[in-house]
PDB file of C-alpha atoms and ligand atoms in Angstrom:
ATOM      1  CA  UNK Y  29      80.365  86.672 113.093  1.00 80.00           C
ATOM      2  CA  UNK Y  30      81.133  89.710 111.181  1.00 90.00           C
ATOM      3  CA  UNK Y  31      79.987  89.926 107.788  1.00 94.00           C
ATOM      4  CA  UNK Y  32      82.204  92.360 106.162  1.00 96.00           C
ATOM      5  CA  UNK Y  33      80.490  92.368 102.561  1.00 96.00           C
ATOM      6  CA  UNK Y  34      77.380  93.299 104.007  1.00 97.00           C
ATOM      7  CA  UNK Y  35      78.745  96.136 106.068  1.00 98.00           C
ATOM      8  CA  UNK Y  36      80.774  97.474 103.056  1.00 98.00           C
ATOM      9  CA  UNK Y  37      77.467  97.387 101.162  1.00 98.00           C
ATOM     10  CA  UNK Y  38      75.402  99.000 103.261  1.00 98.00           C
ATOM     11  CA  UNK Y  39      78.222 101.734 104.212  1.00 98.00           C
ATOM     12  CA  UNK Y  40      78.292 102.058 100.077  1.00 98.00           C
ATOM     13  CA  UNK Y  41      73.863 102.235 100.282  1.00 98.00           C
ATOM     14  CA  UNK Y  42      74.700 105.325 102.407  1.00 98.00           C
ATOM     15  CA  UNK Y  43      77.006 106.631 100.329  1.00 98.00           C
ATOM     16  CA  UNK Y  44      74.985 106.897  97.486  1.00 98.00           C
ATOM     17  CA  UNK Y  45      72.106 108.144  99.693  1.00 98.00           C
ATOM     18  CA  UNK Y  46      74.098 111.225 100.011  1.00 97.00           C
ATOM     19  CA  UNK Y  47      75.806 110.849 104.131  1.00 98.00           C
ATOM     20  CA  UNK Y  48      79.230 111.870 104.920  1.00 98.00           C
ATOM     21  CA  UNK Y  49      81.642 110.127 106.430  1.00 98.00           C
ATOM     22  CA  UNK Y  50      80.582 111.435 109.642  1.00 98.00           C
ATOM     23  CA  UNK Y  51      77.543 108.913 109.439  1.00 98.00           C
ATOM     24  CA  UNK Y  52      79.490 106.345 107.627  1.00 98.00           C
ATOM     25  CA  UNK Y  53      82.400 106.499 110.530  1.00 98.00           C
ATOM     26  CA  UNK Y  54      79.098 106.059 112.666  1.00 98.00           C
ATOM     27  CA  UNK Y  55      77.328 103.374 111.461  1.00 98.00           C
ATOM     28  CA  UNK Y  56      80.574 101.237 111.058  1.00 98.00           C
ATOM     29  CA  UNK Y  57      81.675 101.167 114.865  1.00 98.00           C
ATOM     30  CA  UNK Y  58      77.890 100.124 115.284  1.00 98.00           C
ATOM     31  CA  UNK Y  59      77.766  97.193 112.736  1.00 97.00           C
ATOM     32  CA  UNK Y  60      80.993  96.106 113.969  1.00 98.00           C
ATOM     33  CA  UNK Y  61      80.466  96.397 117.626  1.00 98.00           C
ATOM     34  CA  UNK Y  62      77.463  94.463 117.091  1.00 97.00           C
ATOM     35  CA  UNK Y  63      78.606  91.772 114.878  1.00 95.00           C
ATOM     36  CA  UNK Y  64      81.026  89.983 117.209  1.00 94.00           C
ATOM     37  CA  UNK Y  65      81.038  89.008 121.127  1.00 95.00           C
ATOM     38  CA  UNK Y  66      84.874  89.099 120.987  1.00 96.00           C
ATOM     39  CA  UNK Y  67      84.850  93.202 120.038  1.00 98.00           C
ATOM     40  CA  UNK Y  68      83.950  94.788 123.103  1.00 98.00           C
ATOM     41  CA  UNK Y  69      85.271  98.383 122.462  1.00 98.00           C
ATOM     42  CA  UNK Y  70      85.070  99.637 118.864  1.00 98.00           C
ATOM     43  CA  UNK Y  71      86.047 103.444 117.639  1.00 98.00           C
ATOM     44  CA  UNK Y  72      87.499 105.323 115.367  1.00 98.00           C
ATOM     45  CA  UNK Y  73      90.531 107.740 115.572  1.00 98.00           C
ATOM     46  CA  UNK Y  74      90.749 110.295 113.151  1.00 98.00           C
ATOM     47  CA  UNK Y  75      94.097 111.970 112.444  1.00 98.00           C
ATOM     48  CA  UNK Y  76      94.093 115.576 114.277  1.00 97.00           C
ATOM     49  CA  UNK Y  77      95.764 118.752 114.526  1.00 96.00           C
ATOM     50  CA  UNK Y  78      99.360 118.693 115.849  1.00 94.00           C
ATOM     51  CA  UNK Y  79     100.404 114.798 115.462  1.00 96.00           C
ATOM     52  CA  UNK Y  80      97.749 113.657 117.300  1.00 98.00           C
ATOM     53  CA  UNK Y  81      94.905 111.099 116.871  1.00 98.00           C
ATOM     54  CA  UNK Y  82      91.562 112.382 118.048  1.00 98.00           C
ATOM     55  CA  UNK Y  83      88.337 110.110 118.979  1.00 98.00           C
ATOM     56  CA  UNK Y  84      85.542 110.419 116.475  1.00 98.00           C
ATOM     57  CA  UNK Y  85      83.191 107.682 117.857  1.00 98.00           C
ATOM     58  CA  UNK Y  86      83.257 104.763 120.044  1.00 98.00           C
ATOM     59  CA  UNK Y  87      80.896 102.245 121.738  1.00 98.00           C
ATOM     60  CA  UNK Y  88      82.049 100.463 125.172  1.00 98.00           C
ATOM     61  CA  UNK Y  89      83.066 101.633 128.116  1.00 97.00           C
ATOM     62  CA  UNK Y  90      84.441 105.731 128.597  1.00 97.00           C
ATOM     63  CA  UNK Y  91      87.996 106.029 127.725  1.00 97.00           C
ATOM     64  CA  UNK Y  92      90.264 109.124 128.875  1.00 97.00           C
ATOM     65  CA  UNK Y  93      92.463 108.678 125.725  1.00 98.00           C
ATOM     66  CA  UNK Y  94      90.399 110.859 123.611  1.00 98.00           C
ATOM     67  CA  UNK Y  95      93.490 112.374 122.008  1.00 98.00           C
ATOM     68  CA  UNK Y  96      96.621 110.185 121.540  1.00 98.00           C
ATOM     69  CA  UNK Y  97      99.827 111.673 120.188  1.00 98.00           C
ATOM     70  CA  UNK Y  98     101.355 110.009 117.408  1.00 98.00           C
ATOM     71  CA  UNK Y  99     103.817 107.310 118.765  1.00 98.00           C
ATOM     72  CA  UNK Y 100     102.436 106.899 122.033  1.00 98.00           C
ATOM     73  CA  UNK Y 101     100.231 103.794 122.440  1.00 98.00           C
ATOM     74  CA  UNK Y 102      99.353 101.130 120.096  1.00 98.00           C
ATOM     75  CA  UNK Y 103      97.042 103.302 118.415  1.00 98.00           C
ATOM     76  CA  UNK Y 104      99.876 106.109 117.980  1.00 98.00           C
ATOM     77  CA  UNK Y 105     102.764 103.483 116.953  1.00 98.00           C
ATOM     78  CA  UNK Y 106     100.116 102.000 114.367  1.00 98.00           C
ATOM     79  CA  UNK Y 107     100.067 105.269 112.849  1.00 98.00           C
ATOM     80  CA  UNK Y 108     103.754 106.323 113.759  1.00 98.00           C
ATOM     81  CA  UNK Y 109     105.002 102.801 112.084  1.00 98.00           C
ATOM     82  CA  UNK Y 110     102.120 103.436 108.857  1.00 98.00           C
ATOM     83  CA  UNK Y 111     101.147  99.873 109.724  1.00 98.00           C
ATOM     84  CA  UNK Y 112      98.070  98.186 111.092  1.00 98.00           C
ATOM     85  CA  UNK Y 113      98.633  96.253 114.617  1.00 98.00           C
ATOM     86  CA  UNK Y 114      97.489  92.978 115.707  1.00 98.00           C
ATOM     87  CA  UNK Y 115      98.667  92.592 119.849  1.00 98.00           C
ATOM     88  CA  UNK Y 116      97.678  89.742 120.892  1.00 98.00           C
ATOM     89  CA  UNK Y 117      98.907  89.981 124.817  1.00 98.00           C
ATOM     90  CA  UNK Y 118      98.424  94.073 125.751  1.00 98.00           C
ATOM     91  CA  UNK Y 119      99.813  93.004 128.731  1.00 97.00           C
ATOM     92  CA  UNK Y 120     103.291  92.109 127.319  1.00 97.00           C
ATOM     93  CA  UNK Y 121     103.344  95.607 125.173  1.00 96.00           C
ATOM     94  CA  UNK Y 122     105.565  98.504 126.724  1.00 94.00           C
ATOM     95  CA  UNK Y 123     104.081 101.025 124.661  1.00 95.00           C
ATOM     96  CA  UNK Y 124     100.372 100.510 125.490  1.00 97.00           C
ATOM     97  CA  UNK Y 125      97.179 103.738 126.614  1.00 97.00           C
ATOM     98  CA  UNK Y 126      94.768 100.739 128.921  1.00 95.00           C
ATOM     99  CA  UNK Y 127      91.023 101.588 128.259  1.00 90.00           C
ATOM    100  CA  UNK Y 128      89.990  98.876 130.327  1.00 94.00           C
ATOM    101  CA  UNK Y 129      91.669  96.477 132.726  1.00 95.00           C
ATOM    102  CA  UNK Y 130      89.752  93.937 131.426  1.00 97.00           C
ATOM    103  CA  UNK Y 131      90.848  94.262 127.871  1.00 98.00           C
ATOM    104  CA  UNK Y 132      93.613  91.614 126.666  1.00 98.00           C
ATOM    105  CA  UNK Y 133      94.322  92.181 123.078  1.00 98.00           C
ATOM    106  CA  UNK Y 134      93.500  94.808 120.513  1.00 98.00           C
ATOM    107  CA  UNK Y 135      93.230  95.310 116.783  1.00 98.00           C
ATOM    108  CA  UNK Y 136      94.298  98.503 115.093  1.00 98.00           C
ATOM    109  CA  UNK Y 137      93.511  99.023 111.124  1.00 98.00           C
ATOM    110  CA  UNK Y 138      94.809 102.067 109.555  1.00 98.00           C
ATOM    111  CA  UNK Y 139      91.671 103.960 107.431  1.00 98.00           C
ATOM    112  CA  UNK Y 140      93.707 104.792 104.001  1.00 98.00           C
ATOM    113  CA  UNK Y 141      93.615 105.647 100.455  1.00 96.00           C
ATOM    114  CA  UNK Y 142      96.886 105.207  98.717  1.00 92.00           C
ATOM    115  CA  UNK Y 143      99.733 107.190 100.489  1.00 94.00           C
ATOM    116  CA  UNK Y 144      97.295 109.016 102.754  1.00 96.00           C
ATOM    117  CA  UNK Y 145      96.194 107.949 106.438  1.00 98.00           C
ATOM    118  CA  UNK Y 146      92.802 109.636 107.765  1.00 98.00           C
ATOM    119  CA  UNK Y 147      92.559 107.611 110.772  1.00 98.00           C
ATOM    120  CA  UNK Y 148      91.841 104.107 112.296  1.00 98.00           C
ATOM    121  CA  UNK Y 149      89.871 101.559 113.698  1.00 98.00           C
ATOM    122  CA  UNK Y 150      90.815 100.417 116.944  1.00 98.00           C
ATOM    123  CA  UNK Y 151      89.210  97.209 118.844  1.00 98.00           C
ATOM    124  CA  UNK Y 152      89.384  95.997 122.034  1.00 98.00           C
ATOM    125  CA  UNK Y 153      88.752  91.998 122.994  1.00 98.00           C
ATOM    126  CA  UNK Y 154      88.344  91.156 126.612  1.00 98.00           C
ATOM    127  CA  UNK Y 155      90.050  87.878 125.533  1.00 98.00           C
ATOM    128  CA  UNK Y 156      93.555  86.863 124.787  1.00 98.00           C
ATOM    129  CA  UNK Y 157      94.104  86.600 121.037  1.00 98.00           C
ATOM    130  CA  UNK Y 158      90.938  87.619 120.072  1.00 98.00           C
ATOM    131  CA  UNK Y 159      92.049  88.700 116.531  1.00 98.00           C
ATOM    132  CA  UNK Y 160      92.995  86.580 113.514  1.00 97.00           C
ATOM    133  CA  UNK Y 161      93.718  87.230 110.129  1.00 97.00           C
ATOM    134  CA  UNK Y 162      90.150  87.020 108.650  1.00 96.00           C
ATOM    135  CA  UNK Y 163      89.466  90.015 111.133  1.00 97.00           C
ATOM    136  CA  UNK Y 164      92.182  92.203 109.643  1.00 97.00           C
ATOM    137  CA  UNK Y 165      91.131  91.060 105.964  1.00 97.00           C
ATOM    138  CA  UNK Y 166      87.446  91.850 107.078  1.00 97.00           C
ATOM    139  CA  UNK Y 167      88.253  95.171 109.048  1.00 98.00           C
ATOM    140  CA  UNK Y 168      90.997  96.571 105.877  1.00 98.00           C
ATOM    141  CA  UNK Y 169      87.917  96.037 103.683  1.00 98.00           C
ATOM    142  CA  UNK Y 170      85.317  98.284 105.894  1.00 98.00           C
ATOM    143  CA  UNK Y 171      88.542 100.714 106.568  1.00 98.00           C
ATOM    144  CA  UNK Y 172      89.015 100.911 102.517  1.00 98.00           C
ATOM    145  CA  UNK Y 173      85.358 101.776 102.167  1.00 98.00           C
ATOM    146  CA  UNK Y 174      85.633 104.741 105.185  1.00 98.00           C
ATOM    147  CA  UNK Y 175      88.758 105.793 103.234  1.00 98.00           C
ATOM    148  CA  UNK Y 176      87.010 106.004 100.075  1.00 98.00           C
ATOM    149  CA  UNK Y 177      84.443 108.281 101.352  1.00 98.00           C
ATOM    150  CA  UNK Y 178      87.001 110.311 103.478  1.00 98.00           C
ATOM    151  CA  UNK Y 179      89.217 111.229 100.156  1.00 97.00           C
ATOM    152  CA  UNK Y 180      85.904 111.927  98.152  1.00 97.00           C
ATOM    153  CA  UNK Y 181      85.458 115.031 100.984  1.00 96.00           C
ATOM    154  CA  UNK Y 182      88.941 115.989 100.497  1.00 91.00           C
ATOM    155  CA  UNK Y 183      89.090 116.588  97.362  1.00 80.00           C
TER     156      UNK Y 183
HETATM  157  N1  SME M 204      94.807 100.950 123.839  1.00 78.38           N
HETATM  158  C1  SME M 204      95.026 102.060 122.958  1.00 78.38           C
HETATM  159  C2  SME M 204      94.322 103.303 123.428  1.00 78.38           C
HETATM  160  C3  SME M 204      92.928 103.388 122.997  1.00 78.38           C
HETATM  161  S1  SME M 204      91.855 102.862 124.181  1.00 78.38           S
HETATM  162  O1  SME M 204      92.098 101.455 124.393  1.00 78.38           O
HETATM  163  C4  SME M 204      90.330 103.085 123.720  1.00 78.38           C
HETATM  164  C5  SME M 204      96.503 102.325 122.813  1.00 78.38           C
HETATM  165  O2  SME M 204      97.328 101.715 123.472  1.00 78.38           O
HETATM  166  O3  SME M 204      96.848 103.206 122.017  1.00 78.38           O
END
């Protein structure tokens, strides 16, 4: 189960050790992809050049959707709409960029400070539903923490 005060701590530990958000961005796809069975893709989309998201890091299988335009996807609607997305059936979505054919339902939580959006964490269950609230709540808190970081290197 995902502990997102630790995470958040130790993301804040690194912080203060000096890393960017390069190795914060990093180290958070790892905790999380390791903290729960149910998250079998985990990355981070950081907002591009052009209206487009572009991968930063990932762990699970290859994906071709490296770059997603805003809009397109869930990833790109999360972003389009300035909203995070819970889908709980992919397979019922319209709008919807398949990593995996195995993957059911996905989690996308928008990485901002205030009025500004760097980017996202997207997750990928192989199960139906995999996502409840107490995800989001965990995931918005290890997303505010990323942010934090990501507005202290654009200042
Ligand atoms: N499913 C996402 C694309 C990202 S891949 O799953 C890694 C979407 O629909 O935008």
């Amino acid at each position: 189960m995902l502990d997102a005060g630790v995470v958040v701590k130790e993301l804040q530990q690194m912080r203060d050790e000096g890393h960017l958000s390069d190795a914060l961005l990093r180290k958070a796809v790892r905790s999380l992809k390791s903290a729960d069975d149910r998250y079998d893709w985990v990355g981070v989309y950081l907002v591009g050049e052009g209206e487009e998201l572009w991968l930063h890091n990932y762990i699970g299988e290859p994906t071709e959707h490296a770059k997603i335009p805003f809009g397109t996807g869930v990833c790109g609607r999360a972003i389009a709409e300035r909203r995070n997305l819970n889908i709980r059936d992919v397979s019922k979505e319209e709008n919807y960029l398949a990593c995996t054919p195995e993957t059911q339902s996905e989690l996308v939580i928008l990485i901002r400070a205030g009025d500004e959006i760097y980017g996202q964490i997207d997750i990928d269950s192989d199960q139906m539903s995999a996502f409840t609230e107490d995800d989001e709540i965990a995931l918005i808190g290890i997303a505010d923490k990323l942010a934090e970081q990501l507005a202290a290197e654009r200042r």
